Structure formats: C-alpha cells, structure tokens
C-alpha cells in the first residue's frame, strides 16, 4: 500500500460548509472559526466565496470576514470565484489566492454559475491575466469531476477538457471536486493516476464529500495514486443540496484522525481541531456529522466495568 | 489498485446490530428482517447469538428466531457463541454454523465473555470436537483484532495467539473483527497480508464498524490485501457501547453500493437491501446511520431547476 509520508489539509468549512447551512453565522463567528483552525496548525483555508449574494447569501460577507481575519505567516487564505465579477471583488479585498471553479458537466456548470462552460473558457485567459497582473494566484477547481447529479457519469474527456483549459491559462494548481459525493475509490485512483501522468507539473488536490459514506475511502485511493492535498470541512459541516439529511464534506477531524492513525504527518493539532469542531456545532445549533466528534479518537481508552475486576 | 472481481457480504444486523439497540424487536420482526435480506440475495446471515440472556436480552430469543426463519437453499445461517453453553444451545436449535468469538485483548475477553482467553483456549479443541461430532461448522472470530477500547493497541502477536489456537482446533474460516471501530486502513492492509501469508488455507473475513468514519476505507484496504468477505449491518444498525451516538457496523447498503460503483460483483439486489433498511429504520424507531439511506445511490439523478432551463 503506497501511502505518502505527509499530506496537507485545506479547511473549506468557512466556504463549502457554511454555504450549505441554513443558519447564517455572523462575521465574528466566521472569523473565530478561521482563527481556531489556523491556531490548530491548518495552513490552507478557504475563507469564503465571491459569488452572487442573492444565490448564496451565506457568503455575502466574505470581504468583511477576510479583512477581519488575523493573518498568520505561512497560512494561505483563498476564496472561490465563478467569474470575472467575483475575481474583481477578490482583488478589491486584497486576497492573494483565488480558486476558480468550472464544472466538468455542462448542466451543473449552468446551474452553478448560470453560464455555459464554453462561454467561460473564452474568458479564462483574460481572468488569468488580470489575476497575474494583480499578483493574485489563480488556482483551478473542476467541480462534478467524479459525477454530475443531473447527468450522472462524467467522462475523463470532460475532466480533461476543463483541465487542459486551466493549464493553457497558466494555472498550476488544480483541485478535482466530487461536488455531490458521487466518487468511488476505483474511479478516484484511475482518474488521479491519469491526471498526474498527463500533467506531471500540476499540483493536484482532491475535494470529497461523504454523501455516500465513501469519503475517507476516496482519500485513501487518492493517496495511493500519489495525491497529498485534500479539502475537508470542520465537523463535516454542510450537506448536499440534493439530499436532505445527507452529510457534507469529509470532516476535517476525521481526515486528520485517519492520517494520524496511519502514521501520516499532517502538521495539525488534532485535539484543537476537535475542540474547534465542537464550538462550530454549538454555533450552527445542530449535531455535526463528523464521526470522531461523536466517538472520540481511537486512542481515547475506556475503563473496564467494575463487575469484572480481575 | 488491486481489487477483487467479487466479494461476499455477511449480514450481521440481526446479531451485532440489534444487540446494540435499545428497542427490542419481537421475533416476527427479526424473522422478517432476515427474510428481507435473504430475498435480496445475501447468502450469509448471522441470525443471532447464544449468549447469556441477562447480559444481552436482545438475543434471548435466537432459538425461536432461527426456527421460524424460512430456510433458503444456498443461504448460510450462523450464530455467535462465546462458550460451551452457547454451543450447546446452538446444537439444540439445529443451526449448522457457529461463530466462536475470542478476543485478542485479555481485558476485552473478560468483559465480553467473563472468562480469560487462556481458560477458553484449554476448552477450544473440546468445543471443536463437539461441533464436528454434531456436523456443525465452527468458524472463529478474533474480536478487538485492531484495537481494544480498554488496552489500546493490539499487537500482531496477540492476534496470532488466537488465530493459531483456532487453526490448531481445526477451524478454517476466521474473521478479524474491529469490534469498536479502531482500525485504520494501513493497519488492516498490513494485518491481512500477514495473516494471509501465514495461514494461506484459512478463509478470512473482515468485520468493521464505522465508529471513526473509516469503515469503507478499511474495506478497501482489506480488499487490496486480498480479502473478499465482509460483515455489515443493514442501515449501519447498532452502535458502540463506549460512545453514545457513534455509529455501528458498516452499513450493508453502503458497502454494496461502493462495490457496485467500483464494478465489484456482490450478487445482491441493492434496491431490495435499501428497502429492507427503510423497514428496519421504521421498526427500531430512529434514523439509521447508513449514508445511502439518506442520500440515495450515486445513480439516482436529479432534475435541474426550472430557473436555468437552457
């Protein structure tokens, strides 16, 4: 079993987690959320998105959240954008990294960004130029890379068509997103091997939801294919817009816990992350789906019953 | 990624699931549970256990459940026993397969069976003789094989000490049980490779709980190490006696769903299993932790919103 020595975790809870929550957290809580996470040692944080506030009211205050966040050395703050307007807001706000998301599936792209992939493709190099002129790093994310909730199976060709455009536009860091939790480990393994072989200089990361319980199995498959960067959301915050009651992103603390148990370095203080997840659960006002939150760590031992003292 | 062409699933819900439920199902419901499962194509079913009814009242009616179960050709019915008294009840009841459980951890063995491993070892060949004289197949299960909730790490030597006694007693089918969900994929992979190498003629199976979210990742690791038999519980029924709110066994339908998505044959009708899990949720009166129950299958597609009809 080919397993990396260490991995990096990107906390996407402030964006992908909260955007799927009914409860709106105020700016102070969001800032505290980010602060708890960076104090635990997480070095990549997706602080929010610059998207249509009517479509995603949970993210309307991303400018304020980012400006109030205490910036720590060595921590990368990034925000998601879907178009030039979003990029412009990001530039105004002074954030240094932007994740530009395009869907591998045409119908998901239209639902999500109200824009066809082809239209965006035309503007991609323009966006890339604007970003680089403003010293902002543009990374790419391929959403619905492992399945589309409207179209079903997403072919490798469709992923490639997005990745190729990203690479042409000078993007060097690309995330493959299982937006609604449709990936399976065999598919993840094959896709990652193929992508790494075709684009060896790209820095790949994976973004899984635990919608069908395969989240950590998909992480394992990704690690076995040589990927070492994973998105996760504190407590497994969020959900799936198509499945009421379904879980959200893989839980940050569950991912970190699995890695620790497997002897993979994460550079993160798991206990602080678990404490941060507990606070987050209090703020959103409901139980979070993360497993370690409920069960404790494997290393949390129990006392035997008194009835059998020998 | 080395993945088997097909796997076998053993439904342990009627035993391991129900024994951790507060709600006692009556005999008719248990029989219906087993019937739903076998009608869906599951060929191995753990119908109950012959253990102390004061300690595990949920299993007090295993004789009646088994005798009322409609026996289907090609389906293996088995029950769990912890000692000679349990084996005797199994013989009386006419069941043809018995799973004898011993813990790799001394303190867990005493908690669970009120008996030290060493005492049981002495009687193992005796039990094996009784079973074989009565044409009953005795299989072995090593509980706490991947961690003990009281002692923590369980060494390979401890697993081996149980496995060796099983093999000496003529047992040819052995399950490694992650009794309270402490296993991680790397450990599973290493342990299974080691066991298969040392005991190539043993038929191995794996029993995982999803306590820390690693259930399906552990299945993947087990498959990669060549194991093709897995226990699971409908809906992820049950729980963990040491962690209120924690999930139980891996959910049968989640396991089957992952395998189907990966192109691994199971011989089981997933839709019928999901329907059976829904009924079971109604009977126990609470939401079951299985993910596919909430989210639906990956292949269940959604309609796009009317707002973006192009």
XYZ file of C-alpha atoms in Angstrom:
620
model
C 0.000 0.000 0.000
C 1.631 3.160 -1.273
C 0.915 5.894 1.235
C 2.505 9.361 1.391
C 4.622 10.402 4.371
C 2.680 13.592 4.833
C -0.346 15.373 3.487
C -1.797 18.900 3.522
C -5.334 19.691 4.545
C -7.283 22.658 3.267
C -10.148 23.719 5.507
C -13.144 24.569 3.295
C -15.738 24.757 6.072
C -15.981 28.575 6.047
C -16.984 28.308 2.376
C -18.331 24.908 1.309
C -19.545 24.008 4.785
C -21.320 27.224 5.678
C -22.812 27.793 2.232
C -24.900 24.659 2.746
C -26.052 25.611 6.244
C -29.427 27.162 6.989
C -28.016 29.057 9.967
C -26.102 32.151 8.917
C -23.054 32.712 11.094
C -22.211 36.348 11.740
C -18.844 37.766 10.728
C -17.333 37.455 14.204
C -18.172 33.768 14.395
C -16.729 33.137 10.954
C -13.538 34.955 11.911
C -13.342 32.913 15.110
C -13.892 29.723 13.095
C -10.965 30.598 10.814
C -8.845 31.603 13.783
C -9.475 28.351 15.637
C -8.478 26.416 12.559
C -5.266 28.308 11.845
C -4.277 28.136 15.506
C -4.583 24.356 15.255
C -1.975 24.379 12.508
C -4.028 24.220 9.317
C -2.124 26.111 6.642
C -4.661 26.432 3.805
C -8.075 27.951 4.458
C -10.888 28.696 2.036
C -12.350 31.710 3.769
C -15.410 32.223 1.574
C -16.529 32.926 -1.961
C -17.200 35.958 -4.133
C -20.406 34.857 -5.792
C -23.888 36.264 -6.253
C -25.133 37.141 -2.730
C -28.714 36.532 -3.846
C -27.848 32.985 -4.861
C -25.614 32.302 -1.842
C -26.487 34.725 0.981
C -24.276 32.750 3.395
C -21.218 34.121 1.565
C -22.331 37.746 1.154
C -19.884 38.953 3.816
C -16.708 37.308 2.552
C -14.933 40.685 2.158
C -15.548 41.548 5.795
C -14.662 38.062 7.026
C -11.362 38.141 5.192
C -10.467 41.669 6.242
C -11.156 40.895 9.920
C -9.249 37.615 9.874
C -5.927 37.795 11.698
C -3.376 36.884 9.041
C -0.832 34.322 10.160
C 2.534 33.783 8.496
C 2.625 30.678 6.373
C -1.137 30.374 6.107
C -2.700 30.551 2.656
C -6.121 32.208 2.514
C -8.129 31.626 -0.587
C -11.618 32.356 -1.867
C -13.762 30.799 -4.557
C -14.880 32.712 -7.629
C -17.013 31.687 -10.594
C -16.459 34.633 -12.971
C -14.789 37.988 -13.624
C -17.070 39.841 -11.247
C -16.045 37.519 -8.437
C -12.380 37.933 -9.303
C -12.806 41.692 -9.189
C -14.297 41.528 -5.697
C -11.403 39.306 -4.628
C -8.870 41.844 -5.946
C -10.614 44.717 -4.167
C -10.486 42.774 -0.965
C -6.756 42.066 -1.126
C -6.871 38.297 -1.007
C -3.817 36.716 -2.618
C -5.270 33.458 -3.856
C -8.424 32.693 -5.739
C -9.907 29.328 -6.682
C -11.737 29.471 -9.961
C -14.319 26.732 -10.303
C -15.558 25.227 -13.540
C -17.761 22.208 -13.807
C -16.849 19.199 -15.917
C -20.558 18.789 -16.538
C -22.343 21.284 -18.744
C -25.662 21.157 -16.891
C -24.033 21.531 -13.481
C -21.999 24.474 -14.733
C -25.159 26.253 -15.895
C -26.944 25.543 -12.599
C -23.993 26.644 -10.521
C -22.654 29.652 -12.398
C -25.551 30.421 -14.722
C -23.055 30.281 -17.555
C -22.016 27.618 -20.042
C -18.517 26.155 -19.754
C -17.716 27.285 -23.292
C -18.509 30.934 -22.522
C -16.228 30.856 -19.522
C -13.454 29.131 -21.453
C -13.286 32.156 -23.764
C -12.682 34.432 -20.820
C -10.321 32.208 -18.890
C -7.040 33.606 -20.235
C -8.404 37.098 -19.611
C -9.157 36.202 -15.990
C -5.747 34.656 -15.642
C -4.080 37.800 -16.985
C -5.987 40.035 -14.583
C -5.049 37.823 -11.663
C -1.378 37.712 -12.540
C -1.209 41.477 -13.179
C -2.549 41.910 -9.645
C -0.169 39.350 -8.135
C -3.012 37.040 -7.220
C -2.550 33.300 -7.650
C -5.336 31.674 -9.631
C -5.941 28.011 -8.920
C -8.498 25.852 -10.690
C -11.164 23.507 -9.422
C -13.014 21.014 -11.606
C -16.393 20.534 -9.990
C -18.534 17.416 -10.609
C -15.275 15.754 -11.683
C -16.497 12.380 -10.440
C -20.170 12.596 -11.310
C -22.916 15.103 -12.006
C -26.199 14.994 -10.086
C -28.071 15.845 -13.317
C -26.081 13.988 -15.976
C -24.630 11.104 -13.988
C -21.292 9.726 -15.126
C -18.696 12.344 -16.109
C -16.204 11.068 -18.642
C -12.467 11.534 -18.330
C -12.655 13.557 -21.549
C -14.897 16.101 -19.860
C -12.490 16.484 -16.953
C -9.623 16.773 -19.408
C -11.365 19.470 -21.414
C -11.508 21.668 -18.303
C -8.031 20.761 -17.051
C -6.477 21.498 -20.452
C -8.001 24.963 -20.491
C -6.792 25.591 -16.962
C -3.271 24.561 -17.918
C -3.376 26.661 -21.108
C -4.341 29.628 -18.967
C -1.223 29.118 -16.861
C -2.916 27.535 -13.841
C -0.567 25.189 -11.989
C -2.695 24.046 -9.065
C -5.906 22.132 -9.750
C -8.459 20.525 -7.481
C -10.722 17.687 -8.586
C -14.016 18.100 -6.755
C -16.553 15.426 -6.009
C -19.163 18.121 -5.587
C -22.108 15.971 -4.525
C -20.321 12.868 -3.270
C -20.566 10.525 -6.248
C -16.950 9.330 -6.484
C -15.828 5.795 -5.743
C -12.290 4.712 -4.836
C -11.517 2.865 -8.065
C -12.588 5.870 -10.124
C -10.577 8.242 -7.926
C -7.488 6.081 -8.235
C -7.739 5.789 -12.020
C -8.549 9.449 -12.544
C -5.722 10.685 -10.334
C -3.163 8.374 -11.927
C -4.245 9.552 -15.360
C -4.167 13.235 -14.437
C -0.811 13.004 -12.724
C 0.654 11.206 -15.712
C -0.743 13.668 -18.252
C 0.050 16.790 -16.254
C 3.015 15.937 -14.044
C 3.803 19.550 -13.194
C 0.308 20.335 -11.874
C -0.152 20.383 -8.101
C -3.285 18.242 -7.634
C -5.705 18.292 -4.777
C -8.889 16.370 -4.040
C -12.176 17.557 -2.645
C -14.553 14.876 -1.376
C -17.981 14.844 0.165
C -19.010 11.947 2.371
C -22.507 11.782 0.859
C -22.449 8.002 0.320
C -20.008 7.131 3.112
C -17.028 6.729 0.778
C -15.246 9.971 1.698
C -12.251 8.533 3.528
C -12.059 5.528 1.194
C -11.729 8.027 -1.644
C -8.997 9.860 0.257
C -7.156 6.562 0.645
C -7.491 5.865 -3.090
C -6.253 9.374 -3.873
C -3.245 8.961 -1.586
C -2.442 5.642 -3.220
C -2.446 7.461 -6.553
C 0.063 9.955 -5.167
C -2.148 12.921 -4.268
C -1.244 14.598 -0.975
C -3.588 17.598 -0.739
C -7.147 17.234 0.495
C -10.022 19.601 1.204
C -12.150 18.948 4.282
C -14.691 20.763 6.380
C -14.702 21.040 10.161
C -17.220 18.608 11.665
C -18.298 17.548 8.170
C -20.279 20.785 8.099
C -22.617 21.422 5.228
C -24.694 18.974 3.307
C -25.851 18.099 -0.126
C -28.427 20.355 -1.799
C -29.960 17.317 -3.498
C -30.280 15.067 -0.476
C -31.819 16.446 2.706
C -30.094 14.898 5.698
C -27.053 13.783 3.741
C -23.646 14.697 5.079
C -21.342 17.374 3.693
C -17.621 17.455 3.024
C -15.435 14.891 4.659
C -14.876 16.046 8.236
C -11.501 17.690 8.806
C -11.000 15.940 12.126
C -11.951 12.544 10.663
C -9.421 13.007 7.862
C -6.703 14.137 10.278
C -7.540 11.314 12.669
C -7.243 8.685 9.928
C -3.914 10.138 8.836
C -2.562 10.217 12.392
C -3.615 6.618 12.940
C -1.880 5.657 9.695
C 1.295 7.458 10.690
C 0.948 10.165 8.032
C 2.155 13.621 9.067
C -0.368 16.458 8.933
C 1.328 19.173 10.998
C -2.011 19.817 12.710
C -3.018 19.540 16.377
C -5.994 17.174 16.191
C -7.272 17.953 19.684
C -7.510 21.641 18.852
C -9.346 20.805 15.649
C -11.835 18.647 17.566
C -12.375 21.463 20.063
C -12.953 23.895 17.169
C -15.493 21.482 15.669
C -17.376 21.363 18.971
C -17.610 25.166 19.034
C -18.810 25.167 15.448
C -21.533 22.650 16.286
C -22.724 24.964 19.056
C -22.815 27.935 16.677
C -24.779 26.233 13.894
C -27.083 24.739 16.513
C -27.185 21.128 15.416
C -25.126 17.971 15.624
C -22.385 17.816 13.023
C -21.910 14.590 11.058
C -18.220 14.055 11.867
C -17.589 10.613 13.358
C -14.648 11.401 15.652
C -16.710 14.201 17.222
C -19.178 11.563 18.454
C -16.891 8.611 19.075
C -13.684 10.253 20.217
C -10.274 9.290 18.936
C -9.160 5.682 18.662
C -6.646 6.451 21.389
C -9.307 7.613 23.886
C -9.422 4.498 26.040
C -12.238 3.385 28.338
C -12.347 1.972 31.832
C -13.470 -1.559 32.291
C -16.679 -2.156 34.224
C -16.369 -2.812 37.944
C -18.316 -6.066 37.646
C -15.317 -7.885 36.186
C -12.373 -6.521 38.110
C -9.898 -9.333 37.572
C -5.127 -0.772 -7.209
C -5.669 -4.470 -6.672
C -9.405 -5.036 -6.296
C -11.259 -8.387 -6.307
C -13.803 -9.198 -9.023
C -16.405 -10.160 -6.484
C -16.992 -10.175 -2.760
C -19.372 -11.824 -0.272
C -21.327 -9.928 2.318
C -22.459 -11.392 5.616
C -25.396 -9.582 7.192
C -24.742 -9.292 10.922
C -27.542 -6.837 11.689
C -29.822 -9.406 13.370
C -26.969 -10.053 15.820
C -24.416 -7.257 16.095
C -26.862 -4.553 15.022
C -29.798 -5.475 17.213
C -27.713 -6.332 20.282
C -26.682 -2.673 20.457
C -30.214 -1.315 20.037
C -32.358 -0.175 22.935
C -35.536 -1.176 21.114
C -36.156 -4.911 21.321
C -37.602 -6.268 18.080
C -40.086 -9.090 18.503
C -39.458 -12.477 16.914
C -41.717 -11.807 13.910
C -39.860 -8.602 13.046
C -36.500 -10.330 13.340
C -37.700 -13.122 11.075
C -38.987 -10.558 8.578
C -35.627 -8.743 8.772
C -33.780 -11.958 7.900
C -36.289 -12.777 5.185
C -35.946 -9.374 3.533
C -32.198 -9.766 3.494
C -32.126 -13.257 2.046
C -34.710 -12.313 -0.574
C -32.352 -9.545 -1.663
C -29.680 -12.154 -2.370
C -27.486 -12.073 0.723
C -26.122 -15.565 1.253
C -24.592 -15.393 4.730
C -26.657 -14.217 7.686
C -25.736 -14.035 11.352
C -29.170 -14.663 12.828
C -28.349 -14.091 16.486
C -26.199 -15.289 19.347
C -26.413 -17.880 22.084
C -25.087 -15.861 24.977
C -26.224 -15.001 28.473
C -29.758 -13.535 28.098
C -29.228 -11.436 31.223
C -26.183 -9.813 29.658
C -27.703 -9.471 26.167
C -31.519 -9.598 26.427
C -31.847 -8.574 22.777
C -30.593 -12.031 21.790
C -32.608 -14.133 24.257
C -34.947 -15.395 21.514
C -32.354 -16.561 18.978
C -33.698 -20.155 19.097
C -37.169 -19.006 18.146
C -35.927 -16.565 15.512
C -33.878 -19.262 13.836
C -36.605 -21.898 13.970
C -39.186 -19.526 12.454
C -36.835 -18.321 9.706
C -37.734 -19.711 6.290
C -34.601 -21.573 5.220
C -33.463 -20.803 1.692
C -31.173 -23.028 -0.345
C -27.671 -21.691 -0.590
C -28.020 -19.373 2.378
C -25.730 -19.906 5.342
C -27.256 -19.142 8.729
C -24.880 -18.751 11.589
C -24.987 -17.719 15.225
C -22.376 -16.394 17.594
C -21.304 -18.296 20.704
C -18.801 -17.459 23.405
C -18.566 -20.783 25.243
C -19.689 -24.420 25.565
C -23.086 -23.470 26.911
C -23.746 -21.324 23.834
C -22.574 -24.111 21.560
C -24.940 -26.494 23.283
C -27.891 -24.154 22.703
C -26.861 -23.866 19.053
C -26.818 -27.647 18.686
C -30.234 -27.969 20.305
C -31.594 -25.435 17.903
C -30.336 -27.191 14.784
C -28.212 -24.387 13.361
C -25.429 -25.698 11.145
C -22.838 -22.983 11.621
C -21.499 -21.317 14.715
C -19.084 -18.428 15.039
C -16.950 -18.719 18.114
C -15.575 -15.386 19.269
C -12.403 -14.847 21.224
C -10.825 -11.519 21.924
C -7.236 -10.718 21.063
C -7.231 -8.497 24.129
C -7.323 -10.084 27.552
C -9.341 -7.345 29.226
C -11.924 -7.225 26.456
C -12.294 -11.007 26.599
C -13.044 -10.884 30.303
C -15.552 -8.036 29.853
C -17.263 -9.728 26.957
C -17.293 -13.379 27.965
C -16.490 -13.163 31.650
C -13.702 -15.620 31.018
C -9.972 -15.304 30.377
C -8.649 -16.184 26.924
C -6.379 -18.822 28.429
C -9.264 -20.663 30.078
C -11.120 -20.785 26.797
C -8.047 -21.924 24.891
C -7.978 -25.046 27.041
C -11.504 -25.900 26.019
C -11.265 -24.958 22.374
C -10.406 -28.383 20.982
C -13.197 -29.842 23.104
C -15.676 -27.366 21.602
C -14.364 -28.105 18.142
C -14.827 -31.859 18.704
C -18.407 -31.388 19.897
C -19.216 -29.229 16.889
C -17.737 -31.640 14.405
C -19.410 -34.675 16.028
C -22.709 -32.834 15.542
C -21.926 -31.808 11.945
C -21.845 -28.163 12.854
C -19.220 -25.934 11.260
C -17.259 -23.915 13.778
C -15.770 -20.675 12.497
C -13.619 -18.321 14.539
C -13.756 -14.601 15.124
C -10.942 -12.596 16.672
C -12.598 -9.655 18.363
C -10.692 -6.422 19.140
C -8.231 -7.559 16.451
C -7.443 -3.946 15.506
C -7.609 -2.299 18.911
C -9.083 -2.741 22.374
C -11.166 0.004 23.984
C -9.510 -0.744 27.357
C -5.929 -1.626 26.361
C -5.498 0.337 23.131
C -3.146 -1.083 20.529
C -3.407 -4.833 19.982
C -0.193 -6.371 18.743
C 0.015 -8.758 15.827
C 1.324 -11.340 18.307
C -1.925 -11.195 20.234
C -3.987 -11.744 17.100
C -1.665 -14.586 16.143
C -2.008 -16.257 19.518
C -5.761 -16.530 18.962
C -5.538 -17.442 15.282
C -3.002 -20.180 15.974
C -5.307 -21.770 18.545
C -8.213 -21.568 16.117
C -6.165 -23.274 13.421
C -4.908 -25.932 15.863
C -8.529 -26.661 16.726
C -9.273 -27.294 13.059
C -11.049 -24.020 12.316
C -10.654 -22.999 8.660
C -12.701 -19.811 8.493
C -11.660 -16.835 10.605
C -12.993 -13.312 10.906
C -10.908 -10.389 12.129
C -13.230 -8.058 13.990
C -12.736 -4.380 14.591
C -15.167 -4.602 17.490
C -15.306 -0.937 18.456
C -14.121 0.706 15.245
C -10.447 1.363 15.980
C -8.857 0.013 12.794
C -7.153 2.155 10.179
C -6.523 1.210 6.546
C -2.760 0.812 6.788
C -3.119 -1.486 9.793
C -5.844 -3.506 8.054
C -3.725 -3.904 4.946
C -0.634 -4.991 6.862
C -2.528 -7.331 9.157
C -4.437 -9.015 6.350
C -1.331 -9.507 4.215
C 0.465 -11.032 7.177
C -2.421 -13.334 8.084
C -2.969 -14.493 4.518
C 0.724 -15.209 4.139
C 0.993 -17.123 7.399
C -2.257 -19.032 7.019
C -2.915 -19.327 3.295
C -5.548 -22.041 3.668
C -7.727 -20.033 6.064
C -10.803 -18.328 4.615
C -10.527 -14.794 6.030
C -13.280 -12.310 6.564
C -13.345 -8.789 7.985
C -15.788 -7.167 10.360
C -15.660 -3.373 10.567
C -17.530 -0.744 12.492
C -17.755 2.773 11.123
C -17.159 4.353 14.536
C -14.499 6.798 13.295
C -15.703 7.065 9.701
C -13.050 4.707 8.336
C -15.332 1.713 7.746
C -15.336 1.700 3.957
C -11.704 2.823 3.773
C -10.871 -0.248 5.848
C -12.909 -2.431 3.486
C -10.909 -1.005 0.591
C -7.639 -1.759 2.382
C -8.850 -5.288 3.137
C -9.800 -5.873 -0.492
C -6.415 -4.597 -1.599
C -4.853 -7.181 0.707
C -6.924 -9.888 -0.980
C -9.803 -10.361 1.470
C -13.202 -10.811 -0.188
C -15.619 -11.476 2.699
C -17.070 -8.665 4.769
C -19.576 -8.395 7.577
C -22.026 -5.497 7.507
C -25.242 -4.487 9.195
C -28.382 -3.224 7.473
C -28.615 0.559 7.780
C -25.462 0.617 9.911
C -27.695 -0.569 12.745
C -26.282 -0.756 16.223
C -23.741 1.465 17.838
C -20.761 1.461 20.072
C -21.288 0.722 23.761
C -18.485 3.129 24.639
C -19.586 6.097 22.545
C -23.197 7.241 22.746
C -24.292 8.471 19.344
C -21.493 6.740 17.472
C -22.414 4.595 14.511
C -22.453 0.800 14.410
C -21.230 -1.716 11.861
C -20.578 -0.522 8.351
C -23.959 -0.300 6.622
C -24.716 -3.237 4.325
C -26.187 -0.998 1.648
C -23.229 1.412 1.805
C -20.822 -1.486 1.348
C -22.848 -2.953 -1.523
C -23.221 0.477 -3.116
C -19.474 1.115 -3.034
C -18.811 -2.296 -4.556
C -21.398 -1.772 -7.311
C -19.915 1.607 -8.129
C -16.463 0.037 -8.286
C -17.686 -2.730 -10.585
C -17.253 -5.467 -7.984
C -19.860 -8.223 -8.095
C -21.903 -8.827 -4.959
C -24.796 -10.959 -6.249
C -27.170 -8.805 -4.197
C -30.083 -6.608 -5.282
C -29.130 -3.241 -3.780
C -32.584 -1.695 -4.158
C -34.143 -4.507 -2.144
C -31.491 -4.068 0.523
C -32.221 -0.337 0.716
C -35.945 -1.063 1.015
C -35.202 -3.553 3.790
C -33.118 -0.933 5.599
C -36.005 1.533 5.432
C -38.329 -1.009 7.058
C -35.759 -1.697 9.726
C -35.463 2.024 10.494
C -39.238 2.138 10.987
C -39.142 -0.843 13.348
C -36.340 0.440 15.578
C -37.961 3.870 15.544
C -34.998 6.078 14.763
C -32.899 7.185 11.844
C -30.222 4.685 10.892
C -26.692 5.945 10.222
C -26.294 4.468 6.720
C -25.323 7.141 4.191
C -27.021 5.740 1.071
C -30.293 5.551 3.005
C -30.197 9.344 3.329
C -28.504 10.356 0.099
C -29.736 7.735 -2.342
C -27.484 5.930 -4.765
C -24.946 7.746 -6.894
C -27.047 6.762 -9.898
C -30.214 8.452 -8.574
C -30.085 11.587 -10.720
C -31.813 14.882 -10.055
C -33.746 17.286 -12.209
C -32.270 20.662 -12.908
C -34.075 23.690 -11.532
C -36.574 25.413 -13.815
C -34.760 28.729 -13.408
C -31.993 27.705 -15.783
C -33.778 25.751 -18.492
C -31.224 26.079 -21.251
